[in-house]
């Protein structure tokens, strides 16, 4: 098998995931796009492991580690998104910027103006 086929497929998957992260506003779709990007990396790891005929199968071992990290990331990420959705009523990433704390100096200025 040629190395170019899985490499091109991984590049396309990564580009679709990157577009999803940059263009989407829904937090769940952003998490799914990050998963696509991780799967593209996993595909490259396995393809290069097969191509190099590594006796230790380091690419496959790193792929299993990446899958475990991705599972933990999705579990925690979905828990955070569900908590924010229950509190705010939306999973829109742009509206989540309102949850950030205001700088310390702005509260004193607002009180003085009132």
Coordinates of N, CA and C in Angstrom, one line a residue:
X1 N 0.8 -1.2 0.0 CA 0.0 0.0 0.0 C 0.9 1.2 0.0
X2 N 0.5 2.2 -0.8 CA 1.3 3.4 -0.8 C 1.0 4.3 0.4
X3 N 1.9 5.0 0.8 CA 1.8 5.9 2.0 C 0.9 7.1 1.6
X4 N 0.8 7.5 0.3 CA 0.2 8.7 -0.1 C -1.4 8.6 0.2
X5 N -2.0 7.5 0.0 CA -3.4 7.4 0.2 C -3.9 7.7 1.6
X6 N -3.3 7.0 2.6 CA -3.8 7.4 4.0 C -3.3 8.8 4.4
X7 N -2.2 9.3 3.9 CA -1.7 10.6 4.2 C -2.7 11.7 3.6
X8 N -3.1 11.5 2.4 CA -4.1 12.4 1.8 C -5.4 12.4 2.5
X9 N -5.9 11.2 2.9 CA -7.1 11.1 3.6 C -7.0 11.7 5.0
X10 N -5.9 11.6 5.7 CA -5.7 12.2 7.0 C -5.6 13.7 6.8
X11 N -5.0 14.2 5.8 CA -5.0 15.7 5.6 C -6.4 16.2 5.3
X12 N -7.2 15.5 4.5 CA -8.5 15.9 4.3 C -9.4 15.9 5.6
X13 N -9.2 14.9 6.4 CA -9.9 14.8 7.6 C -9.5 15.9 8.6
X14 N -8.2 16.2 8.6 CA -7.7 17.3 9.5 C -8.2 18.6 9.0
X15 N -8.3 18.8 7.7 CA -8.8 20.1 7.2 C -10.3 20.3 7.5
X16 N -11.1 19.2 7.4 CA -12.5 19.3 7.7 C -12.7 19.6 9.2
X17 N -11.8 19.0 10.0 CA -11.9 19.2 11.5 C -11.5 20.6 11.8
X18 N -10.5 21.1 11.1 CA -10.0 22.5 11.4 C -11.1 23.5 10.9
X19 N -11.7 23.3 9.8 CA -12.8 24.1 9.4 C -14.0 24.1 10.4
X20 N -14.3 22.9 10.9 CA -15.3 22.8 11.9 C -15.0 23.6 13.2
X21 N -13.8 23.5 13.6 CA -13.4 24.3 14.8 C -13.4 25.8 14.6
X22 N -13.0 26.2 13.4 CA -13.0 27.7 13.2 C -14.3 28.3 12.8
X23 N -15.2 27.5 12.2 CA -16.4 28.0 11.6 C -17.7 27.8 12.5
X24 N -17.7 26.8 13.3 CA -18.9 26.4 14.0 C -19.0 27.2 15.3
X25 N -20.3 27.4 15.7 CA -20.6 28.1 16.9 C -21.1 27.2 18.0
X26 N -21.6 26.1 17.6 CA -22.1 25.1 18.6 C -20.9 24.4 19.3
X27 N -20.9 24.3 20.6 CA -19.8 23.7 21.3 C -19.7 22.2 21.0
X28 N -20.8 21.5 20.9 CA -20.7 20.1 20.6 C -20.1 19.8 19.2
X29 N -20.5 20.6 18.2 CA -19.9 20.5 16.9 C -18.4 20.8 16.9
X30 N -18.0 21.7 17.8 CA -16.5 22.0 17.9 C -15.8 20.8 18.5
X31 N -16.4 20.2 19.5 CA -15.8 19.0 20.1 C -15.7 17.8 19.0
X32 N -16.8 17.7 18.2 CA -16.7 16.7 17.2 C -15.6 17.0 16.2
X33 N -15.4 18.2 15.9 CA -14.4 18.6 14.9 C -13.0 18.3 15.5
X34 N -12.8 18.5 16.8 CA -11.6 18.2 17.4 C -11.3 16.7 17.3
X35 N -12.4 15.9 17.5 CA -12.3 14.5 17.4 C -11.8 14.1 15.9
X36 N -12.4 14.8 14.9 CA -11.9 14.5 13.6 C -10.5 14.8 13.4
X37 N -10.0 15.8 14.0 CA -8.6 16.1 13.9 C -7.7 15.1 14.6
X38 N -8.2 14.6 15.7 CA -7.4 13.6 16.4 C -7.4 12.3 15.6
X39 N -8.5 12.0 15.0 CA -8.6 10.7 14.2 C -7.7 10.8 12.9
X40 N -7.5 12.0 12.4 CA -6.5 12.2 11.3 C -5.1 12.0 11.8
X41 N -4.8 12.4 13.0 CA -3.5 12.1 13.6 C -3.3 10.6 13.8
X42 N -4.3 10.0 14.3 CA -4.3 8.5 14.5 C -4.1 7.8 13.2
X43 N -4.7 8.2 12.2 CA -4.6 7.6 10.9 C -3.1 7.7 10.4
X44 N -2.5 8.9 10.5 CA -1.1 9.1 10.2 C -0.2 8.2 11.0
X45 N -0.5 8.1 12.3 CA 0.4 7.3 13.1 C 0.4 5.8 12.7
X46 N -0.8 5.3 12.4 CA -0.9 3.9 12.0 C -0.3 3.7 10.6
X47 N -0.5 4.6 9.7 CA 0.0 4.5 8.4 C 1.5 4.5 8.4
X48 N 2.1 5.4 9.1 CA 3.6 5.5 9.1 C 4.2 4.3 9.9
X49 N 3.4 3.8 10.9 CA 3.9 2.6 11.6 C 3.9 1.4 10.6
X50 N 2.9 1.2 9.8 CA 2.9 0.1 8.8 C 3.9 0.4 7.7
X51 N 4.1 1.6 7.3 CA 5.0 1.9 6.2 C 6.5 1.7 6.7
X52 N 6.8 2.0 7.9 CA 8.2 1.9 8.4 C 8.5 0.5 8.9
X53 N 7.4 -0.4 9.0 CA 7.5 -1.7 9.5 C 8.3 -1.8 10.9
X54 N 7.8 -0.9 11.8 CA 8.3 -0.8 13.1 C 8.1 -2.1 13.9
X55 N 9.1 -2.7 14.5 CA 9.0 -3.9 15.2 C 8.3 -3.7 16.6
X56 N 8.4 -2.5 17.1 CA 7.8 -2.2 18.4 C 6.3 -1.7 18.3
X57 N 5.9 -1.4 17.0 CA 4.6 -0.8 16.8 C 4.3 0.4 17.6
X58 N 5.3 1.3 17.6 CA 5.2 2.5 18.4 C 4.0 3.4 17.9
X59 N 3.7 3.4 16.6 CA 2.6 4.2 16.1 C 1.3 3.7 16.6
X60 N 1.1 2.4 16.7 CA -0.1 1.9 17.2 C -0.3 2.1 18.7
X61 N 0.8 2.0 19.4 CA 0.8 2.3 20.8 C 0.4 3.8 21.1
X62 N 1.0 4.7 20.3 CA 0.6 6.1 20.5 C -0.8 6.3 20.1
X63 N -1.3 5.6 19.1 CA -2.7 5.7 18.7 C -3.6 5.3 19.8
X64 N -3.3 4.2 20.5 CA -4.1 3.8 21.6 C -4.1 4.8 22.8
X65 N -2.9 5.4 23.0 CA -2.8 6.5 24.0 C -3.7 7.7 23.6
X66 N -3.6 8.1 22.3 CA -4.4 9.2 21.8 C -5.9 8.9 21.9
X67 N -6.3 7.7 21.7 CA -7.8 7.4 21.8 C -8.2 7.5 23.3
X68 N -7.4 7.1 24.2 CA -7.7 7.2 25.6 C -7.8 8.6 26.0
X69 N -6.9 9.5 25.6 CA -6.9 10.9 25.9 C -8.2 11.5 25.3
X70 N -8.5 11.1 24.0 CA -9.7 11.7 23.4 C -11.0 11.3 24.1
X71 N -11.0 10.1 24.6 CA -12.2 9.7 25.3 C -12.4 10.5 26.6
X72 N -11.3 10.7 27.3 CA -11.3 11.5 28.5 C -11.7 13.0 28.2
X73 N -11.2 13.5 27.1 CA -11.5 14.9 26.7 C -13.0 15.0 26.3
X74 N -13.5 14.0 25.6 CA -14.9 14.1 25.3 C -15.8 14.0 26.5
X75 N -15.5 13.1 27.4 CA -16.3 13.0 28.6 C -16.3 14.3 29.4
X76 N -15.2 14.9 29.7 CA -15.1 16.1 30.4 C -15.7 17.3 29.6
X77 N -15.4 17.3 28.3 CA -16.0 18.4 27.5 C -17.5 18.4 27.4
X78 N -18.1 17.2 27.2 CA -19.5 17.1 27.2 C -20.1 17.4 28.5
X79 N -19.5 17.1 29.6 CA -20.0 17.4 30.9 C -20.0 19.0 31.1
X80 N -19.0 19.6 30.7 CA -18.9 21.1 30.8 C -20.0 21.7 29.9
X81 N -20.1 21.2 28.7 CA -21.1 21.8 27.7 C -22.5 21.6 28.3
X82 N -22.8 20.4 28.8 CA -24.2 20.2 29.4 C -24.4 21.1 30.6
X83 N -23.4 21.3 31.4 CA -23.6 22.2 32.6 C -23.8 23.6 32.1
X84 N -23.1 24.1 31.1 CA -23.3 25.4 30.6 C -24.6 25.6 29.9
X85 N -25.1 24.5 29.2 CA -26.4 24.6 28.5 C -27.5 24.6 29.6
X86 N -27.4 23.9 30.7 CA -28.4 23.9 31.7 C -28.4 25.3 32.4
X87 N -27.3 25.9 32.6 CA -27.3 27.2 33.3 C -27.6 28.4 32.3
X88 N -27.1 28.4 31.1 CA -27.3 29.5 30.2 C -28.4 29.3 29.2
X89 N -28.8 28.0 28.9 CA -29.8 27.8 27.9 C -29.3 27.7 26.5
X90 N -28.0 27.8 26.3 CA -27.5 27.8 24.9 C -26.1 27.1 25.0
X91 N -25.7 26.5 23.8 CA -24.4 26.0 23.7 C -23.6 26.8 22.7
X92 N -24.0 28.0 22.4 CA -23.3 28.8 21.4 C -22.0 29.4 22.0
X93 N -20.9 29.1 21.2 CA -19.6 29.5 21.7 C -19.5 31.0 21.9
X94 N -20.0 31.8 21.0 CA -19.9 33.2 21.0 C -20.6 33.8 22.3
X95 N -21.7 33.2 22.7 CA -22.4 33.7 23.8 C -21.8 33.3 25.1
X96 N -20.9 32.3 25.1 CA -20.2 31.8 26.3 C -19.1 32.8 26.7
X97 N -18.8 33.7 25.9 CA -17.8 34.7 26.2 C -18.4 35.6 27.3
X98 N -19.7 35.7 27.5 CA -20.3 36.5 28.5 C -20.0 35.9 29.9
X99 N -19.6 34.6 30.0 CA -19.4 34.0 31.3 C -18.1 34.4 31.9
X100 N -17.2 35.0 31.1 CA -15.9 35.4 31.6 C -16.1 36.5 32.6
X101 N -15.2 36.5 33.6 CA -15.3 37.6 34.6 C -14.8 38.9 34.0
X102 N -15.4 40.0 34.5 CA -15.0 41.3 34.0 C -13.7 41.7 34.7
X103 N -12.9 42.5 34.0 CA -11.7 43.0 34.7 C -12.1 43.7 36.0
X104 N -11.1 43.8 36.9 CA -11.4 44.3 38.3 C -11.7 45.8 38.3
X105 N -11.2 46.5 37.4 CA -11.4 48.0 37.4 C -12.8 48.4 36.9
X106 N -13.4 47.5 36.1 CA -14.7 47.9 35.5 C -15.9 47.9 36.6
X107 N -15.8 47.1 37.6 CA -16.9 47.1 38.6 C -16.9 48.4 39.4
X108 N -15.7 48.9 39.7 CA -15.6 50.1 40.5 C -16.1 51.3 39.7
X109 N -15.8 51.3 38.4 CA -16.2 52.4 37.5 C -17.8 52.4 37.4
X110 N -18.3 51.2 37.3 CA -19.8 51.1 37.1 C -20.5 51.5 38.4
X111 N -19.9 51.2 39.5 CA -20.5 51.7 40.8 C -20.4 53.2 41.0
X112 N -19.3 53.7 40.6 CA -19.1 55.2 40.7 C -20.1 56.0 39.7
X113 N -20.3 55.4 38.6 CA -21.2 56.0 37.6 C -22.6 56.0 38.1
X114 N -23.0 55.0 38.8 CA -24.4 54.9 39.3 C -24.6 55.8 40.5

